[in-house]
Amino acid sequence: MERKLQGKSAVITGAGQGMGKEIAKLFAQHGAKIVLNDLNEDRLKETAAEIKATGGEAIWVKADISRRENVISLIDKARSAYAAVDVLVNNAGVLRSTPFLTIEEQEWDLVMDANVRSVYLCTQAVLPMMMENKRGKIVNISSSAGKSVSTLGGAHYTTSKAAVLGMTRHVAKEMAPYNINVNAVCPGLIDTEMVRSTCGPEQIAYYESSFPIQRLGTAREVADLVLFLASDDSSYITGASIDINGGDLMI
């Protein structure tokens, strides 16, 4: 197997479960040294153990990345372990389904902090290294909600994912002269713990039947797309937002 990330180091947020975990495992299979971040220590340890069991290399850092001091510590630990950060995957996020008129400010701030502020802080923290090295890949996990309206989330979730797309485009434009590619992935309904905890079986079956490709996407399918954007195969792609939604949203 061609190892597309051999010798590279990657920071992956929200790596304790779901898409983040699958991305981390796939990156490790392709030779990357992984820095795992999440708020759940047990899940971090589990992801790290699975990577190491297959011969990969990984460290984990429990941290709330909506706070600047924690992000600085995370990136410092990544630099200490692996000298640089070649790839950043901003995957961490939360979903809330509260109707707009009943969203309280605290919940609005929670969603925006987890889904937008964390992307801003982590991206800002890794860019000086990438600029100095004249290379880097940043992949932001947005959502089809960022281009339309969320299937499961509330207005705050939709707003946050649209904001990630705007940030992706702008940072990509500023960083292109430094050979830094910044792109976004926009998943539709993916079969993850977060989706399963939000939807019952009947609701999932309803959504599946409404999609042109009549099933949920898998975390591995998202990971394959993220790997492409993190590898040299995508060197002429930047500022893009790439859909993976089974045809649910066609623009």
PDB file of N, CA and C in Angstrom, residues 5 85 90 121-122 125 169 178 197 202 222:
ATOM      1  N   LEU A   5       1.106   9.565   3.688  1.00  0.00           N
ATOM      2  CA  LEU A   5       1.511  10.548   4.696  1.00  0.00           C
ATOM      3  C   LEU A   5       2.787  10.120   5.419  1.00  0.00           C
ATOM      4  N   VAL A  85       4.045  20.347  12.809  1.00  0.00           N
ATOM      5  CA  VAL A  85       2.705  19.885  12.460  1.00  0.00           C
ATOM      6  C   VAL A  85       2.555  20.078  10.958  1.00  0.00           C
ATOM      7  N   ASN A  90      -9.365  19.811  11.658  1.00  0.00           N
ATOM      8  CA  ASN A  90     -10.285  20.415  12.621  1.00  0.00           C
ATOM      9  C   ASN A  90     -11.618  19.679  12.541  1.00  0.00           C
ATOM     10  N   LEU A 121      -8.801  28.951  16.566  1.00  0.00           N
ATOM     11  CA  LEU A 121      -7.654  28.895  17.468  1.00  0.00           C
ATOM     12  C   LEU A 121      -6.616  27.868  17.010  1.00  0.00           C
ATOM     13  N   CYS A 122      -7.065  26.678  16.632  1.00  0.00           N
ATOM     14  CA  CYS A 122      -6.115  25.638  16.212  1.00  0.00           C
ATOM     15  C   CYS A 122      -5.414  26.027  14.918  1.00  0.00           C
ATOM     16  N   ALA A 125      -2.838  28.657  15.550  1.00  0.00           N
ATOM     17  CA  ALA A 125      -1.693  28.140  16.301  1.00  0.00           C
ATOM     18  C   ALA A 125      -0.703  27.373  15.429  1.00  0.00           C
ATOM     19  N   ARG A 169     -12.260  29.430   3.204  1.00  0.00           N
ATOM     20  CA  ARG A 169     -11.941  30.169   1.982  1.00  0.00           C
ATOM     21  C   ARG A 169     -10.954  31.290   2.249  1.00  0.00           C
ATOM     22  N   TYR A 178       2.263  30.446   0.728  1.00  0.00           N
ATOM     23  CA  TYR A 178       3.169  29.669   1.580  1.00  0.00           C
ATOM     24  C   TYR A 178       3.064  28.164   1.322  1.00  0.00           C
ATOM     25  N   SER A 197     -27.095   8.686  18.437  1.00  0.00           N
ATOM     26  CA  SER A 197     -27.627   9.153  19.717  1.00  0.00           C
ATOM     27  C   SER A 197     -28.702  10.218  19.535  1.00  0.00           C
ATOM     28  N   GLU A 202     -36.251   4.395  13.303  1.00  0.00           N
ATOM     29  CA  GLU A 202     -37.276   4.757  12.316  1.00  0.00           C
ATOM     30  C   GLU A 202     -36.911   6.055  11.603  1.00  0.00           C
ATOM     31  N   VAL A 222     -15.654   9.181   4.815  1.00  0.00           N
ATOM     32  CA  VAL A 222     -15.219  10.553   5.098  1.00  0.00           C
ATOM     33  C   VAL A 222     -13.702  10.588   5.287  1.00  0.00           C
TER      34      VAL A 222
END
